[in-house]
XYZ file of N, CA and C in Angstrom:
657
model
N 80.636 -10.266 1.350
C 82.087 -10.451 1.324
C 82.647 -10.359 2.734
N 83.571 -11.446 2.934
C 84.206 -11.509 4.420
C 85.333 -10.855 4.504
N 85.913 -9.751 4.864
C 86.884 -8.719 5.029
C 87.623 -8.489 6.099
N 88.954 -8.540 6.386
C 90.027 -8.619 7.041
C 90.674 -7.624 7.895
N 90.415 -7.036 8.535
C 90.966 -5.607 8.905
C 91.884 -5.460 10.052
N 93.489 -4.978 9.401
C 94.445 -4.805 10.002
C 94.203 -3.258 10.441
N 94.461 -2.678 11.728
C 94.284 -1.535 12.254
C 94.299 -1.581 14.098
N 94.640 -0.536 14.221
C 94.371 -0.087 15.337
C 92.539 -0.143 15.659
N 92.085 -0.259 17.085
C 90.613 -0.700 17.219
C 89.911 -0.012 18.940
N 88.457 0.821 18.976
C 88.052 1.122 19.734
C 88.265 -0.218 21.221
N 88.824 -0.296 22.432
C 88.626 1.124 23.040
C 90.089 1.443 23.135
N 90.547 1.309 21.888
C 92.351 1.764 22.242
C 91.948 3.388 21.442
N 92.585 4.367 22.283
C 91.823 6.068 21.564
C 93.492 6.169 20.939
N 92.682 6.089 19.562
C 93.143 6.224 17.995
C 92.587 6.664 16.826
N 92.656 7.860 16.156
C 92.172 8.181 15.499
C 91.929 7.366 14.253
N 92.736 6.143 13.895
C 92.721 5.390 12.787
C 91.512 4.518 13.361
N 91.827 4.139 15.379
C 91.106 3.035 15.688
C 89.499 3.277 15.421
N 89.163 5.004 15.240
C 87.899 5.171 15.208
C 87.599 5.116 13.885
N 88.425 5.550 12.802
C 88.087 5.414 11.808
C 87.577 4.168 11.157
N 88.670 2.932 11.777
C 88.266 1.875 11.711
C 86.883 1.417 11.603
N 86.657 1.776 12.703
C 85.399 1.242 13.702
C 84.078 1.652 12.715
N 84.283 2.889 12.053
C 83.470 3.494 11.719
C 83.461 2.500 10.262
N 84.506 2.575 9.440
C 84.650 1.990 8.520
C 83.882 0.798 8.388
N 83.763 -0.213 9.567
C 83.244 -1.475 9.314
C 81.795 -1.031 9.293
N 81.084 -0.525 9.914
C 80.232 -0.386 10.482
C 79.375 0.167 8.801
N 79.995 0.749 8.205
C 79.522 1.561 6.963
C 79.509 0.690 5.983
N 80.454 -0.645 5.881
C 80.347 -1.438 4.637
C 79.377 -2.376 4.949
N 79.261 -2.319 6.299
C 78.074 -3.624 6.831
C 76.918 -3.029 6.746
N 76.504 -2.077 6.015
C 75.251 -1.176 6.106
C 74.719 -1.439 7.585
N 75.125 -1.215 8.092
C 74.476 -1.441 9.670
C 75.148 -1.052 10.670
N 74.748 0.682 10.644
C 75.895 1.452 11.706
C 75.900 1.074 13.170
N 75.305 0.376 13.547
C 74.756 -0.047 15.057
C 75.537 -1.308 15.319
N 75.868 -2.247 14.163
C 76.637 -3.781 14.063
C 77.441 -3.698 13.373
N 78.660 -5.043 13.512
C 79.456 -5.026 12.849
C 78.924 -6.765 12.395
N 78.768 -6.958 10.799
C 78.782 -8.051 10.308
C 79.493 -8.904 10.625
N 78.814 -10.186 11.112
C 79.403 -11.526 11.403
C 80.665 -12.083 10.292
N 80.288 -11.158 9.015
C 81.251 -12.170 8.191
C 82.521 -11.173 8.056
N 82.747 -10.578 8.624
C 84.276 -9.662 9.073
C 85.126 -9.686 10.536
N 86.459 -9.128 10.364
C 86.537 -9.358 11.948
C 88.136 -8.156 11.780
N 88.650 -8.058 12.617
C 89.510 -6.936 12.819
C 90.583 -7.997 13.753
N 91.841 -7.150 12.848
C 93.158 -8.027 13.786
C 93.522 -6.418 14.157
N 93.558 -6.547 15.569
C 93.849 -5.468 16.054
C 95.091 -5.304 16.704
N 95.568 -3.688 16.649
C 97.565 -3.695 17.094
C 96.987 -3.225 18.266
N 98.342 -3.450 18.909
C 98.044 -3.296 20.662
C 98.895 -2.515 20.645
N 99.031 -1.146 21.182
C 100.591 -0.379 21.440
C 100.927 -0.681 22.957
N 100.813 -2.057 23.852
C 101.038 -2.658 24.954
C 101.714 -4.141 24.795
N 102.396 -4.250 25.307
C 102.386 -6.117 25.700
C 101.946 -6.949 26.367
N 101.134 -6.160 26.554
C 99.411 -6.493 27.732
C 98.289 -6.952 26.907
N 97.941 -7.912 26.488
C 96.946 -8.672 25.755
C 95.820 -8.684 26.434
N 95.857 -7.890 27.830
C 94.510 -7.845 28.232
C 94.060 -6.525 28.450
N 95.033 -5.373 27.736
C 95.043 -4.024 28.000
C 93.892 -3.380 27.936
N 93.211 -3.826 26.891
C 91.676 -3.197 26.753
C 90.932 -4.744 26.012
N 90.051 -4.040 26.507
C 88.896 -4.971 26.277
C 87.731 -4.722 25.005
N 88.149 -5.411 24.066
C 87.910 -5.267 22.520
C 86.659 -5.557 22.432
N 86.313 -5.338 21.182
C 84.285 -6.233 21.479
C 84.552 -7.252 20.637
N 83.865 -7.956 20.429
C 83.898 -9.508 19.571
C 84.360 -9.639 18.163
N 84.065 -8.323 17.675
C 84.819 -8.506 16.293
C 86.384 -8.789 16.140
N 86.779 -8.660 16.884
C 88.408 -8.568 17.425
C 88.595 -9.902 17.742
N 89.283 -10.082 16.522
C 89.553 -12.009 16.594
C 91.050 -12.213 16.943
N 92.081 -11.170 16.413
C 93.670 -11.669 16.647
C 94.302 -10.347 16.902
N 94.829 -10.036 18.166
C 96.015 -8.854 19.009
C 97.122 -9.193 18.340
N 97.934 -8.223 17.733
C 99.289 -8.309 17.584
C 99.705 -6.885 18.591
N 100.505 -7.385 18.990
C 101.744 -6.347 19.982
C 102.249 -5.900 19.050
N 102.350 -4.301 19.316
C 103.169 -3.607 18.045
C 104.533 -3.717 17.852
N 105.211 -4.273 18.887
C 107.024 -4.564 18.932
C 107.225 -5.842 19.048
N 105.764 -6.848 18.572
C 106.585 -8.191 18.703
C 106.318 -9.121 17.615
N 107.461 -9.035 16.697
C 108.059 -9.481 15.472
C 106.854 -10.792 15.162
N 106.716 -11.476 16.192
C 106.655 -12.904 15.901
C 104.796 -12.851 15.290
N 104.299 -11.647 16.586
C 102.853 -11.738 16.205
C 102.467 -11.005 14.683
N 103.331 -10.731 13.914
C 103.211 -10.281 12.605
C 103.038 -11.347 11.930
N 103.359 -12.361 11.920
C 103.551 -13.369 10.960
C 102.595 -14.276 11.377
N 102.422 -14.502 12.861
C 101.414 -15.339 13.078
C 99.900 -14.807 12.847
N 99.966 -13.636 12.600
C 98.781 -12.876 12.275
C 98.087 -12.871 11.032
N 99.101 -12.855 9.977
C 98.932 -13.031 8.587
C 98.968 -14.881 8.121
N 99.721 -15.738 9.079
C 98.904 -16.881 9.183
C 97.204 -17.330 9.505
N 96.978 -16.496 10.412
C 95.560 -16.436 10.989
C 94.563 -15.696 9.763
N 94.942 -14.789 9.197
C 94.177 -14.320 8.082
C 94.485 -14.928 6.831
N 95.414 -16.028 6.781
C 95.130 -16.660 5.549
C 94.408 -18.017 5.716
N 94.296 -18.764 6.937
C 93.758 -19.716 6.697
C 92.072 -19.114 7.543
N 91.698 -17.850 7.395
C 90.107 -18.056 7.932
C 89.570 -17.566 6.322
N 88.342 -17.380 6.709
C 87.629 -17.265 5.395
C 87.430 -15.979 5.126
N 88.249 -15.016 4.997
C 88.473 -13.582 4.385
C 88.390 -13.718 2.798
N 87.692 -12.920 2.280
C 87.667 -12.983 1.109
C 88.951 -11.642 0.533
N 89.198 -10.680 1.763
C 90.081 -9.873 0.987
C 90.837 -9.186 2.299
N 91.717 -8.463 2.313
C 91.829 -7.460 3.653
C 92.119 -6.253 3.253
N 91.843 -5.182 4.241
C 91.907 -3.817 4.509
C 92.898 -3.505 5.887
N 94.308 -2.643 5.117
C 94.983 -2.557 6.113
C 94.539 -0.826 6.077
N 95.163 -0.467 7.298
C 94.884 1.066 7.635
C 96.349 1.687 7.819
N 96.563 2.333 6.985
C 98.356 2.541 7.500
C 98.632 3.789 7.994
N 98.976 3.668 9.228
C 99.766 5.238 9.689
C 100.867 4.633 10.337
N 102.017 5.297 9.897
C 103.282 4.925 10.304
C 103.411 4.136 11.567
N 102.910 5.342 12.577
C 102.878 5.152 14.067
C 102.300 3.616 14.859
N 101.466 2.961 14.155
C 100.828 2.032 14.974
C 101.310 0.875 14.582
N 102.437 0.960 13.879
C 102.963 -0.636 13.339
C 104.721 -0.352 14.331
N 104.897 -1.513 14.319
C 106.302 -1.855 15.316
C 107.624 -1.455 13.944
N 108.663 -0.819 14.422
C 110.361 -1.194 14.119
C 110.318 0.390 13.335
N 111.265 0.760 12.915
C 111.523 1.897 12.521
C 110.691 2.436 11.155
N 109.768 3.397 11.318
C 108.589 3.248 10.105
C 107.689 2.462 10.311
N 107.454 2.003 10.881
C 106.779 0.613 10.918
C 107.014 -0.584 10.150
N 108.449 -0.802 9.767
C 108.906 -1.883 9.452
C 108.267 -3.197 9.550
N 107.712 -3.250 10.544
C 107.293 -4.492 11.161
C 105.993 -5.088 10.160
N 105.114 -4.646 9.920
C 104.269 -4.646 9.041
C 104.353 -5.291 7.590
N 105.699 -5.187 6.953
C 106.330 -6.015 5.435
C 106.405 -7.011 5.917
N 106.494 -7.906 6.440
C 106.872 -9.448 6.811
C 105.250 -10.006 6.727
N 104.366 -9.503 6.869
C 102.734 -9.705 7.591
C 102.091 -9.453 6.083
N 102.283 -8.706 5.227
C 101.348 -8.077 4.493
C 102.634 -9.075 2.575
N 103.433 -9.583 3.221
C 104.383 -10.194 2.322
C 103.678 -11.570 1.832
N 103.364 -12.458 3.391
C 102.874 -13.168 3.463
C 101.578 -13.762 3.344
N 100.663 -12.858 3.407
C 99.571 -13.085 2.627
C 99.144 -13.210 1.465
N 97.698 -14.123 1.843
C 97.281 -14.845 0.690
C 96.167 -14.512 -0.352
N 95.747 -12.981 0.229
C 94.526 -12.413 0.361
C 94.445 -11.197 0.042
N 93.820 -10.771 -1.281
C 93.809 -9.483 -1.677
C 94.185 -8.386 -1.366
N 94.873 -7.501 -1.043
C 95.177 -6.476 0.216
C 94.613 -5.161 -0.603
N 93.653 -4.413 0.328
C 93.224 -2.772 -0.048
C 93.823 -2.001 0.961
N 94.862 -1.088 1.187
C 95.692 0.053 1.892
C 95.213 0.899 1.530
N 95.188 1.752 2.982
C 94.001 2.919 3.197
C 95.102 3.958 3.914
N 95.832 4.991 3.398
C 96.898 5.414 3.467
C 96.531 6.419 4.081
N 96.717 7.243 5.474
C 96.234 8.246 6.151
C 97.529 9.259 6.111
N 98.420 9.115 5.836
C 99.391 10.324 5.754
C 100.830 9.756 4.987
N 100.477 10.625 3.771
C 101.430 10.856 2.733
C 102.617 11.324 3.152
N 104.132 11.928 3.454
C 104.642 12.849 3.570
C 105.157 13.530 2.056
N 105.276 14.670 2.329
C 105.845 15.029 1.341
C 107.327 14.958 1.001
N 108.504 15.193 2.397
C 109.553 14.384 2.402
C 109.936 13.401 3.441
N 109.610 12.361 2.888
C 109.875 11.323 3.619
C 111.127 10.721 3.890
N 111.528 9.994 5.234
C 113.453 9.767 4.921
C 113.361 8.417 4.286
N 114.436 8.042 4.294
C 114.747 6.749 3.108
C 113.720 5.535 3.574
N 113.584 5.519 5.485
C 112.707 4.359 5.660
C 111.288 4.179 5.117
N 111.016 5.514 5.173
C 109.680 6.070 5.306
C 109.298 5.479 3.838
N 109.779 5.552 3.028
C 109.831 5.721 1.349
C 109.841 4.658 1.341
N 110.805 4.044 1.796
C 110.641 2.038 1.084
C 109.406 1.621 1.722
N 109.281 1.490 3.181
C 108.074 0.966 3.606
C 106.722 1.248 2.854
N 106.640 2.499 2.566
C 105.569 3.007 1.824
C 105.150 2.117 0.231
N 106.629 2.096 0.137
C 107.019 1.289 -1.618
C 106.578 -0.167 -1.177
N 107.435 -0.456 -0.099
C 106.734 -1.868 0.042
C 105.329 -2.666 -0.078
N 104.168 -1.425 0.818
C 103.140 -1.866 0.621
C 102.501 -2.060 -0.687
N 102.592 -0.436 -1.119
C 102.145 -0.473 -2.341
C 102.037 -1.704 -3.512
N 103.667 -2.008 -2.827
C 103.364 -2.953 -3.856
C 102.733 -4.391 -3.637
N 102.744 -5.023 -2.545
C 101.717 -5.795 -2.038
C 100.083 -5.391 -2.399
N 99.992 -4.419 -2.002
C 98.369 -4.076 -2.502
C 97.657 -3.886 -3.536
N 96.871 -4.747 -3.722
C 95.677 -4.704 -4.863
C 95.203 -3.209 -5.657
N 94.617 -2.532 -4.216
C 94.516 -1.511 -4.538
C 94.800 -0.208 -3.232
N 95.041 0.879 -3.637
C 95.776 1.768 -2.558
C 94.337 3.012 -2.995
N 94.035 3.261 -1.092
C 93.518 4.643 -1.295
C 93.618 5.450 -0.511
N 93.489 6.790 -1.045
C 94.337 8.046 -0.396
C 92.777 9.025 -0.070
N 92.894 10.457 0.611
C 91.456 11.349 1.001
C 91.496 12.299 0.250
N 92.454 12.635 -0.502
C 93.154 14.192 -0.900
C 93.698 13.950 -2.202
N 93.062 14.763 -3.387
C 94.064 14.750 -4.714
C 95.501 15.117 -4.209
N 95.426 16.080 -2.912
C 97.220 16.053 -2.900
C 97.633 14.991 -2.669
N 97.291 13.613 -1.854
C 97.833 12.369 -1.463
C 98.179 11.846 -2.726
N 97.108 11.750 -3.789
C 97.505 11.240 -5.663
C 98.502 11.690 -5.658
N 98.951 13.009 -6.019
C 100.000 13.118 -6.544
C 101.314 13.174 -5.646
N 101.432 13.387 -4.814
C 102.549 12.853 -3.926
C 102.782 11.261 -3.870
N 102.323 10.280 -4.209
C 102.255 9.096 -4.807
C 103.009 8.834 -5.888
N 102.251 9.449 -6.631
C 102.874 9.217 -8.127
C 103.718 10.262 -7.895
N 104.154 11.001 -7.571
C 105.574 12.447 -7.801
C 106.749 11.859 -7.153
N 106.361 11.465 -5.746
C 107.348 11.345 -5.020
C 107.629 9.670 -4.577
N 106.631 8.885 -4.659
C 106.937 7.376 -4.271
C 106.783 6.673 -5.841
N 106.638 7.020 -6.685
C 106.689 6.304 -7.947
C 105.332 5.477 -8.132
N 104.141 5.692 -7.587
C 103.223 4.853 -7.492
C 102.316 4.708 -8.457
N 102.222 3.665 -9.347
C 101.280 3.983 -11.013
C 99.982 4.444 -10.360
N 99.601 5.257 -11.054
C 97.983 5.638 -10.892
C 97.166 4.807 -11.241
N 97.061 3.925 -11.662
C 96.021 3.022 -11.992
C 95.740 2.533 -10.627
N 96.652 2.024 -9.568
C 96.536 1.629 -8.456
C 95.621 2.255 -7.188
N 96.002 3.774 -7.980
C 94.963 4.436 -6.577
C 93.656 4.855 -7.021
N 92.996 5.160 -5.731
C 91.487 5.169 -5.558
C 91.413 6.331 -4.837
N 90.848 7.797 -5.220
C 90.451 8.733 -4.039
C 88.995 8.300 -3.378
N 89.075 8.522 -2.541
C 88.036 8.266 -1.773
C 87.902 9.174 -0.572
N 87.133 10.322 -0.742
C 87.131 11.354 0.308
C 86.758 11.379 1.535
N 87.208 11.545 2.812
C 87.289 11.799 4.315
C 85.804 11.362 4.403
N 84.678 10.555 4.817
C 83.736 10.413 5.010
C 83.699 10.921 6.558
N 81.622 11.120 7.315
C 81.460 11.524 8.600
C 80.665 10.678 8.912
N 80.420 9.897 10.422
C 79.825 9.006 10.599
C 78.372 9.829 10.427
N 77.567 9.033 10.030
C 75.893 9.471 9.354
C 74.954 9.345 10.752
N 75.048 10.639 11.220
C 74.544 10.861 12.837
C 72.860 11.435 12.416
N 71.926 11.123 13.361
C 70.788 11.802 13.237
C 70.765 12.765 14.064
N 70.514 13.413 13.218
C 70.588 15.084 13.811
C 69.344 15.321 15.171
N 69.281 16.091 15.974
C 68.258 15.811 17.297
C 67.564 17.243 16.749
N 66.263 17.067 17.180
C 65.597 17.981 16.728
C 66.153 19.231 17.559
N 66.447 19.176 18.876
C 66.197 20.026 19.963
C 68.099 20.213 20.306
N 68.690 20.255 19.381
C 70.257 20.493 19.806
C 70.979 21.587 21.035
N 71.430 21.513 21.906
C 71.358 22.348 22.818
C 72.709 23.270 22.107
N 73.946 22.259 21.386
C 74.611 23.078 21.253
C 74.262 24.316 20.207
N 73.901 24.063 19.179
C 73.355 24.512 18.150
C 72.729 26.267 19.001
N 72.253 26.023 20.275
C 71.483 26.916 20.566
C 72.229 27.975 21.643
N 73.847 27.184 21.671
C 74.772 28.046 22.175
C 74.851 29.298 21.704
N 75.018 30.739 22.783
C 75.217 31.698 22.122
C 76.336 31.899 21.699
N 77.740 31.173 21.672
C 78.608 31.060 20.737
C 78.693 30.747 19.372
N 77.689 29.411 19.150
C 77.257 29.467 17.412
C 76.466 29.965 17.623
N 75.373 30.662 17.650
C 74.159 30.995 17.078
C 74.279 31.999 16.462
N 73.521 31.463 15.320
C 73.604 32.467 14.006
C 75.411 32.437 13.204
N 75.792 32.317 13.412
C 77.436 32.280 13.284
C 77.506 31.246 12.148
N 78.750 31.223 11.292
C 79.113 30.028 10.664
C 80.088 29.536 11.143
N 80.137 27.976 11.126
C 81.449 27.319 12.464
C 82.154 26.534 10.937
N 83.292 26.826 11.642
C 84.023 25.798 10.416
C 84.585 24.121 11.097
N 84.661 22.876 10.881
C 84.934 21.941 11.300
C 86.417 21.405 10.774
N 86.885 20.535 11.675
C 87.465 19.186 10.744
C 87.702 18.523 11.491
N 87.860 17.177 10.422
C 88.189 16.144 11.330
C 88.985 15.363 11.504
N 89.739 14.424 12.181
C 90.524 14.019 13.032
C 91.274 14.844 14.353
N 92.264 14.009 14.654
C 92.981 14.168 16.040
C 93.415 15.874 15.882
N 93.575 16.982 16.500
C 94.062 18.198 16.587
C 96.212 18.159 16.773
N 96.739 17.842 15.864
C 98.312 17.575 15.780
C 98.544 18.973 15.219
N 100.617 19.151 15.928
C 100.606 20.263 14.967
C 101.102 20.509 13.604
N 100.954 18.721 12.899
C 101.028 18.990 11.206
C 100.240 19.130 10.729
N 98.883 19.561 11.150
C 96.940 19.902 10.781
C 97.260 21.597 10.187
N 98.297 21.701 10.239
C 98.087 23.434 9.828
C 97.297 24.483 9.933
N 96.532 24.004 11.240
C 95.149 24.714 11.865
C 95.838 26.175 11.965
N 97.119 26.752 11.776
C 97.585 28.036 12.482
C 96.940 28.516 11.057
N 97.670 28.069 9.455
C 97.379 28.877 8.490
C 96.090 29.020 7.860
N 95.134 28.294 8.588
C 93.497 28.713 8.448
C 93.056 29.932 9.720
N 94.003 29.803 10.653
C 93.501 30.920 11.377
C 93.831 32.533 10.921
N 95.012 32.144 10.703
C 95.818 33.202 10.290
C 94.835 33.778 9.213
N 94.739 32.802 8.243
C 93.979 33.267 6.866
C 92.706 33.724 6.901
N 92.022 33.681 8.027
C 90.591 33.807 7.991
C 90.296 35.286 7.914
N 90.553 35.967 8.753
C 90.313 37.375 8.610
C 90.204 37.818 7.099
N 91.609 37.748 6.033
C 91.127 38.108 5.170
C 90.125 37.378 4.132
N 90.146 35.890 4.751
C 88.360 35.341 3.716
C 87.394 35.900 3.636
N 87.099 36.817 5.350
C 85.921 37.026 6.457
C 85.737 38.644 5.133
N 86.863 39.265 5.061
C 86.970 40.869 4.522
C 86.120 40.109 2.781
N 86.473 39.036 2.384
C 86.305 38.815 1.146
C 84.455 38.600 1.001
């Protein structure tokens, strides 16, 4: 299947752009390549079309503030041979207030749409809410990382459940080295480390896992 992917894209440093990256790489069973029969329309947060230097899968730049490359973009993905597309939505990387810019592009297509929703809010302002409504309803199918994302969907944006798909936070599938140096740090060693992943923001609520730990540690 030939697949469409609206997103932010390596070497622009984006946590969606890596997710991206990673994403293709996992449906193409071939973490090392990205399949010939996919390609990525990638947002530029520049008006510099030569800002970074994309690798080949990267067939069409849209500028995130310029109206026009929305539409010509979703022209370009309806007449190539996509069998479906995958948008990646975080507010931030689409152009106009919310990312407004994005409904005109995803209106116009001709081509299955799967939305891969990276942050729910819980109160969202009025833009936030329609845009959100908007996609939804363009899309085939919508998926979220978190049973809390489900139900903030359906609670707060009206979104039928039949529509969504959980599909949990995946990690790129690394081979472990026999001889790890960090591993042999005397900071972990022996220790249990706790992880997570994406970008370090301060809506990650990293304070109330710190806070909380002591009394897990007593438990």
């Amino acid at each position: 299947m030939k697949i469409a992917y609206i997103s932010s894209y390596p070497p622009r440093e984006c946590g969606i752009a890596t997710f991206n990256h990673n994403l293709l790489r996992a449906i193409g069973f071939d973490k090392n390549a990205v399949s010939e029969d996919s390609f990525v329309v990638a947002m530029n947060d520049s008006e510099n079309m030569d800002e970074y230097e994309y690798p080949k899968e990267v067939k069409y730049i849209i500028r995130q503030e310029n109206q026009k490359d929305y539409i010509r973009a979703a022209d370009y993905v309806n007449t190539s041979l996509a069998d479906a597309c995958i948008l990646e939505h975080e507010y931030g990387i689409y152009g106009g207030e919310s990312g407004v810019y994005i409904l005109p592009l995803i209106a116009r297509l001709q081509k299955p749409l799967i939305t891969i929703f990276h942050t729910i809010l819980k109160d969202p302002n009025h833009m936030q809410l329609t845009v959100l409504r908007e996609i939804a309803k363009y899309s085939s199918r919508i998926v979220v990382m978190s049973h809390r994302a489900v139900g903030f969907l359906t609670s707060i944006y009206g979104i039928p459940y039949h529509k969504i798909q959980l599909i949990e936070h995946g990690v790129p599938d690394l081979e472990p080295k026999a001889d790890n140096p960090v591993k042999n740090s005397l900071v972990f060693k022996g220790k249990k480390v706790l992880f997570t992943f994406g970008l370090i923001s301060r809506n990650k609520g990293l304070e109330t896992v710190i806070e909380a730990l002591p009394k897990i540690v007593e438990k």
